[in-house]
Amino acid sequence: MAGLQPRRRRDHRRCRDARLDLRLRRRARSGEGRRRRAGGGRPPGPVSDRPLVVWRDEHLAVVDKPAGLLVHPAPGNPGPSLVGELGDLLGGGEDPVRPGIVHRLDRDTSGLLVVARTAEAHKALSAMIADRQVTRQYSALVEGCPASRTGTIDAPLGRDHRAPERVVVGGRRPRPAITHFEVVERLAREALLRIRLETGRTHQIRAHLQAIGNPIVGDPQYGSGRRYGLDRQFLHSALLAFRHPFTGEALELRSGLPADLAAALESARRR
């Protein structure tokens, strides 16, 4: 546990209530290489309960998942899923329950994810994600505000001994987890964050933000109450950027906030 203790240095500072090592880093310079922004600027998020295919070719697709939809069927929860909705669009992988799936979003998290259409694409995309070659950026509204404008939460996550459906810092069988954040807007009671995943553990963003004392608004499982009319956590996968594994084309896909999150943000701004 020694590695979780905060350290004070000239270029480092502690986030409020943190027992984690929050290494503050300068924001990476944007625009490294020229990326093709598929689909133009930032379109609004999905307005239906069905996934929207925003980009595809014969190898892969990028879809905008609405909140409330599972990525794939789960034990004890066989309800509607992205896999069921997309059907033959997906392909590849060894698990027949989740063909084409190379990363996931929680049921109540909306936004972009990339899926494979062939076995070759599944293998290539899985390797790219493991090698951290896919940029995954999220928008989140959190309670309070982190003490620093930018930061990195580097703290292993494992299953909570008391509640196995949750993950916590230093839980059972912890695995490395790294989350970068930037404060985009400070509000009266909350802050809007831009978040970038370096790893992709289950519930990583939700658990890491709770651990530094800033749980995501609307996420009772990780310490926040319902508010602003939301019936789910304020977390949206807003950007995916990667180089196409077969053509080499630089792709950047964006998704704006869905209507429920946009309305909640406006309500928070009016407080």
Tab-separated table of C-alpha atoms in Angstrom:
chain	number	residue	atom	x	y	z
A	1	MET	CA	0.000	0.000	0.000
A	2	ALA	CA	3.008	2.284	0.272
A	3	GLY	CA	2.713	3.186	-3.398
A	4	LEU	CA	-0.735	4.686	-2.753
A	5	GLN	CA	0.479	7.291	-0.291
A	6	PRO	CA	0.544	10.881	-1.632
A	7	ARG	CA	3.955	12.411	-2.215
A	8	ARG	CA	4.708	16.133	-2.122
A	9	ARG	CA	7.075	17.568	-4.726
A	10	ARG	CA	7.481	20.921	-6.382
A	11	ASP	CA	5.514	19.745	-9.460
A	12	HIS	CA	3.118	17.547	-7.514
A	13	ARG	CA	0.238	18.422	-5.236
A	14	ARG	CA	-2.438	16.529	-3.377
A	15	CYS	CA	-6.028	16.298	-4.543
A	16	ARG	CA	-8.617	16.809	-1.844
A	17	ASP	CA	-9.140	13.756	0.382
A	18	ALA	CA	-6.856	11.714	-1.841
A	19	ARG	CA	-4.936	8.723	-0.574
A	20	LEU	CA	-3.667	8.131	-4.060
A	21	ASP	CA	-0.644	9.267	-5.989
A	22	LEU	CA	-2.061	11.981	-8.246
A	23	ARG	CA	0.795	12.894	-10.507
A	24	LEU	CA	0.047	16.202	-12.160
A	25	ARG	CA	1.201	16.346	-15.717
A	26	ARG	CA	1.114	19.003	-18.331
A	27	ARG	CA	-1.679	18.578	-20.785
A	28	ALA	CA	-0.432	16.755	-23.845
A	29	ARG	CA	0.019	18.996	-26.853
A	30	SER	CA	-2.941	18.487	-29.173
A	31	GLY	CA	-2.735	17.847	-32.867
A	32	GLU	CA	0.144	15.375	-32.998
A	33	GLY	CA	-0.231	14.233	-36.566
A	34	ARG	CA	-3.238	15.017	-38.694
A	35	ARG	CA	-6.392	13.119	-37.843
A	36	ARG	CA	-9.402	12.699	-40.055
A	37	ARG	CA	-12.491	13.713	-38.125
A	38	ALA	CA	-15.008	11.244	-39.410
A	39	GLY	CA	-18.483	12.688	-39.394
A	40	GLY	CA	-17.439	16.313	-38.937
A	41	GLY	CA	-17.638	18.160	-35.614
A	42	ARG	CA	-19.426	16.961	-32.493
A	43	PRO	CA	-22.908	15.668	-33.320
A	44	PRO	CA	-25.485	15.315	-30.551
A	45	GLY	CA	-25.585	12.005	-28.722
A	46	PRO	CA	-28.082	9.262	-29.539
A	47	VAL	CA	-31.731	10.184	-29.093
A	48	SER	CA	-33.201	6.663	-29.203
A	49	ASP	CA	-32.667	3.488	-27.214
A	50	ARG	CA	-30.920	1.796	-30.148
A	51	PRO	CA	-27.212	2.060	-30.988
A	52	LEU	CA	-26.252	4.343	-33.875
A	53	VAL	CA	-23.506	3.267	-36.280
A	54	VAL	CA	-21.493	6.451	-36.861
A	55	TRP	CA	-18.663	4.979	-38.966
A	56	ARG	CA	-17.913	1.618	-40.538
A	57	ASP	CA	-16.081	-0.247	-43.248
A	58	GLU	CA	-15.587	-3.943	-43.959
A	59	HIS	CA	-13.197	-4.313	-40.989
A	60	LEU	CA	-14.693	-2.398	-38.062
A	61	ALA	CA	-17.393	0.001	-36.931
A	62	VAL	CA	-17.791	2.758	-34.360
A	63	VAL	CA	-21.172	2.907	-32.638
A	64	ASP	CA	-22.849	5.418	-30.326
A	65	LYS	CA	-24.450	3.405	-27.515
A	66	PRO	CA	-27.429	4.847	-25.638
A	67	ALA	CA	-27.617	4.616	-21.862
A	68	GLY	CA	-29.545	1.638	-20.498
A	69	LEU	CA	-28.254	-0.827	-23.092
A	70	LEU	CA	-25.877	-3.637	-22.159
A	71	VAL	CA	-22.912	-4.158	-24.470
A	72	HIS	CA	-23.452	-7.919	-24.353
A	73	PRO	CA	-25.718	-10.301	-22.388
A	74	ALA	CA	-24.500	-11.030	-18.869
A	75	PRO	CA	-25.292	-13.816	-16.362
A	76	GLY	CA	-28.548	-12.939	-14.655
A	77	ASN	CA	-29.089	-10.002	-17.009
A	78	PRO	CA	-30.026	-11.288	-20.464
A	79	GLY	CA	-31.870	-8.112	-21.491
A	80	PRO	CA	-31.444	-6.111	-24.699
A	81	SER	CA	-27.824	-5.608	-25.684
A	82	LEU	CA	-25.680	-3.918	-28.287
A	83	VAL	CA	-24.614	-7.350	-29.540
A	84	GLY	CA	-28.244	-8.301	-30.080
A	85	GLU	CA	-29.103	-5.009	-31.774
A	86	LEU	CA	-26.149	-5.040	-34.187
A	87	GLY	CA	-26.367	-8.727	-35.052
A	88	ASP	CA	-24.445	-9.628	-38.194
A	89	LEU	CA	-22.513	-6.353	-38.177
A	90	LEU	CA	-20.217	-7.843	-35.517
A	91	GLY	CA	-17.619	-10.569	-35.904
A	92	GLY	CA	-14.445	-12.016	-34.436
A	93	GLY	CA	-13.341	-13.149	-31.008
A	94	GLU	CA	-13.582	-16.487	-29.252
A	95	ASP	CA	-16.652	-15.770	-27.106
A	96	PRO	CA	-19.918	-16.424	-28.993
A	97	VAL	CA	-21.807	-14.283	-26.464
A	98	ARG	CA	-19.811	-11.160	-27.338
A	99	PRO	CA	-18.688	-11.303	-30.980
A	100	GLY	CA	-16.740	-8.273	-32.148
A	101	ILE	CA	-16.465	-6.709	-28.684
A	102	VAL	CA	-12.975	-5.390	-27.867
A	103	HIS	CA	-13.883	-2.980	-25.042
A	104	ARG	CA	-17.025	-2.148	-23.100
A	105	LEU	CA	-19.132	0.621	-21.649
A	106	ASP	CA	-21.247	0.166	-18.523
A	107	ARG	CA	-24.962	-0.242	-19.176
A	108	ASP	CA	-25.757	3.281	-17.973
A	109	THR	CA	-22.781	4.911	-19.702
A	110	SER	CA	-23.543	6.313	-23.141
A	111	GLY	CA	-21.314	7.086	-26.088
A	112	LEU	CA	-18.769	5.716	-28.509
A	113	LEU	CA	-17.094	2.346	-28.718
A	114	VAL	CA	-15.307	0.552	-31.541
A	115	VAL	CA	-16.318	-2.974	-32.548
A	116	ALA	CA	-14.766	-5.531	-34.877
A	117	ARG	CA	-16.458	-7.033	-37.909
A	118	THR	CA	-13.938	-9.793	-38.636
A	119	ALA	CA	-11.648	-12.098	-36.685
A	120	GLU	CA	-8.596	-10.256	-38.038
A	121	ALA	CA	-9.966	-6.885	-36.945
A	122	HIS	CA	-10.861	-8.251	-33.497
A	123	LYS	CA	-7.290	-9.426	-32.986
A	124	ALA	CA	-5.796	-6.157	-34.254
A	125	LEU	CA	-8.089	-3.869	-32.242
A	126	SER	CA	-7.624	-5.905	-29.067
A	127	ALA	CA	-3.857	-5.554	-29.435
A	128	MET	CA	-4.137	-1.806	-30.057
A	129	ILE	CA	-6.210	-1.299	-26.912
A	130	ALA	CA	-3.818	-3.434	-24.865
A	131	ASP	CA	-0.903	-1.374	-26.227
A	132	ARG	CA	-2.777	1.892	-25.419
A	133	GLN	CA	-2.980	2.972	-29.038
A	134	VAL	CA	-6.678	3.916	-28.851
A	135	THR	CA	-7.567	7.272	-27.276
A	136	ARG	CA	-10.761	7.020	-25.200
A	137	GLN	CA	-12.045	10.312	-23.843
A	138	TYR	CA	-15.094	10.810	-21.614
A	139	SER	CA	-17.177	13.652	-20.203
A	140	ALA	CA	-18.235	13.421	-16.551
A	141	LEU	CA	-19.981	15.720	-14.097
A	142	VAL	CA	-18.649	15.140	-10.580
A	143	GLU	CA	-19.527	16.293	-7.089
A	144	GLY	CA	-17.255	19.045	-5.836
A	145	CYS	CA	-14.108	19.794	-7.775
A	146	PRO	CA	-10.651	18.177	-7.793
A	147	ALA	CA	-8.018	20.297	-6.083
A	148	SER	CA	-5.948	20.493	-9.263
A	149	ARG	CA	-7.012	21.451	-12.773
A	150	THR	CA	-5.333	18.401	-14.287
A	151	GLY	CA	-4.154	15.165	-12.771
A	152	THR	CA	-3.486	11.467	-13.100
A	153	ILE	CA	-4.982	8.837	-10.805
A	154	ASP	CA	-2.609	5.879	-10.751
A	155	ALA	CA	-4.119	3.332	-8.366
A	156	PRO	CA	-4.774	-0.410	-8.863
A	157	LEU	CA	-8.407	-1.535	-8.694
A	158	GLY	CA	-9.839	-4.819	-7.434
A	159	ARG	CA	-13.179	-6.233	-6.345
A	160	ASP	CA	-14.643	-4.841	-3.140
A	161	HIS	CA	-14.523	-7.559	-0.450
A	162	ARG	CA	-17.859	-6.380	0.982
A	163	ALA	CA	-19.662	-5.726	-2.320
A	164	PRO	CA	-18.270	-7.830	-5.193
A	165	GLU	CA	-20.259	-5.877	-7.790
A	166	ARG	CA	-18.055	-2.854	-7.029
A	167	VAL	CA	-14.358	-2.226	-7.514
A	168	VAL	CA	-12.187	-0.240	-5.118
A	169	VAL	CA	-8.601	0.913	-4.829
A	170	GLY	CA	-6.555	-1.974	-3.466
A	171	GLY	CA	-9.439	-4.448	-3.533
A	172	ARG	CA	-9.266	-8.180	-4.148
A	173	ARG	CA	-6.781	-9.122	-6.886
A	174	PRO	CA	-6.053	-5.511	-7.876
A	175	ARG	CA	-4.942	-4.698	-11.404
A	176	PRO	CA	-3.103	-1.564	-12.599
A	177	ALA	CA	-5.456	1.307	-13.458
A	178	ILE	CA	-4.564	4.792	-14.716
A	179	THR	CA	-7.018	7.636	-15.332
A	180	HIS	CA	-6.149	11.162	-16.534
A	181	PHE	CA	-8.515	14.072	-15.882
A	182	GLU	CA	-8.871	17.757	-16.686
A	183	VAL	CA	-11.351	20.222	-15.188
A	184	VAL	CA	-13.258	21.789	-18.085
A	185	GLU	CA	-15.755	23.850	-16.086
A	186	ARG	CA	-16.204	24.634	-12.389
A	187	LEU	CA	-19.806	25.018	-11.236
A	188	ALA	CA	-21.367	25.947	-7.895
A	189	ARG	CA	-21.509	22.376	-6.558
A	190	GLU	CA	-19.980	20.283	-9.324
A	191	ALA	CA	-17.284	20.231	-11.975
A	192	LEU	CA	-17.342	19.061	-15.579
A	193	LEU	CA	-14.322	16.871	-16.314
A	194	ARG	CA	-12.654	15.618	-19.454
A	195	ILE	CA	-11.273	12.150	-18.750
A	196	ARG	CA	-8.863	9.988	-20.699
A	197	LEU	CA	-8.347	6.307	-19.981
A	198	GLU	CA	-4.884	4.809	-20.107
A	199	THR	CA	-6.184	1.437	-18.916
A	200	GLY	CA	-9.744	0.114	-19.098
A	201	ARG	CA	-10.736	-1.719	-15.918
A	202	THR	CA	-14.331	-2.402	-14.945
A	203	HIS	CA	-15.899	0.756	-13.443
A	204	GLN	CA	-12.459	2.414	-13.562
A	205	ILE	CA	-13.549	6.037	-13.990
A	206	ARG	CA	-16.352	5.728	-11.454
A	207	ALA	CA	-14.171	4.079	-8.792
A	208	HIS	CA	-11.177	6.375	-9.314
A	209	LEU	CA	-13.247	9.552	-9.069
A	210	GLN	CA	-14.936	8.300	-5.909
A	211	ALA	CA	-11.513	7.506	-4.470
A	212	ILE	CA	-10.356	11.143	-4.782
A	213	GLY	CA	-13.588	12.423	-3.225
A	214	ASN	CA	-15.368	13.471	-6.436
A	215	PRO	CA	-17.947	10.791	-7.343
A	216	ILE	CA	-19.835	11.080	-10.612
A	217	VAL	CA	-23.207	12.797	-10.285
A	218	GLY	CA	-26.090	10.318	-10.422
A	219	ASP	CA	-24.015	7.261	-9.469
A	220	PRO	CA	-25.321	5.866	-6.145
A	221	GLN	CA	-23.195	2.730	-6.514
A	222	TYR	CA	-20.109	4.915	-6.134
A	223	GLY	CA	-21.197	7.499	-3.617
A	224	SER	CA	-23.399	10.065	-5.375
A	225	GLY	CA	-27.128	10.664	-5.182
A	226	ARG	CA	-29.622	11.164	-7.984
A	227	ARG	CA	-30.156	14.768	-9.034
A	228	TYR	CA	-31.118	17.006	-11.956
A	229	GLY	CA	-33.666	14.450	-13.120
A	230	LEU	CA	-31.021	11.868	-14.032
A	231	ASP	CA	-31.711	8.168	-13.618
A	232	ARG	CA	-28.098	7.182	-14.385
A	233	GLN	CA	-24.545	8.401	-13.907
A	234	PHE	CA	-23.343	11.477	-15.809
A	235	LEU	CA	-20.690	9.673	-17.865
A	236	HIS	CA	-20.416	9.780	-21.655
A	237	SER	CA	-17.820	8.361	-24.044
A	238	ALA	CA	-17.264	11.497	-26.112
A	239	LEU	CA	-14.254	10.719	-28.318
A	240	LEU	CA	-12.463	7.770	-29.886
A	241	ALA	CA	-9.250	8.291	-31.847
A	242	PHE	CA	-7.026	5.639	-33.364
A	243	ARG	CA	-5.185	4.668	-36.511
A	244	HIS	CA	-7.055	2.165	-38.663
A	245	PRO	CA	-5.264	-1.172	-38.189
A	246	PHE	CA	-5.399	-2.063	-41.902
A	247	THR	CA	-5.482	1.196	-43.878
A	248	GLY	CA	-3.385	3.330	-41.522
A	249	GLU	CA	-5.946	6.143	-41.692
A	250	ALA	CA	-6.131	8.335	-38.573
A	251	LEU	CA	-9.720	8.348	-37.328
A	252	GLU	CA	-11.283	10.642	-34.739
A	253	LEU	CA	-14.956	10.146	-33.852
A	254	ARG	CA	-16.889	12.466	-31.523
A	255	SER	CA	-20.262	12.341	-29.803
A	256	GLY	CA	-22.013	15.222	-28.063
A	257	LEU	CA	-23.874	14.905	-24.782
A	258	PRO	CA	-27.220	13.079	-25.004
A	259	ALA	CA	-30.311	15.098	-24.144
A	260	ASP	CA	-30.570	13.898	-20.523
A	261	LEU	CA	-26.970	14.834	-19.714
A	262	ALA	CA	-27.160	18.154	-21.570
A	263	ALA	CA	-30.290	19.083	-19.590
A	264	ALA	CA	-28.650	18.055	-16.304
A	265	LEU	CA	-25.595	20.176	-17.087
A	266	GLU	CA	-27.757	23.227	-17.781
A	267	SER	CA	-29.600	22.661	-14.494
A	268	ALA	CA	-26.272	22.487	-12.652
A	269	ARG	CA	-25.128	25.723	-14.292
A	270	ARG	CA	-28.263	27.539	-13.102
A	271	ARG	CA	-27.733	26.721	-9.431
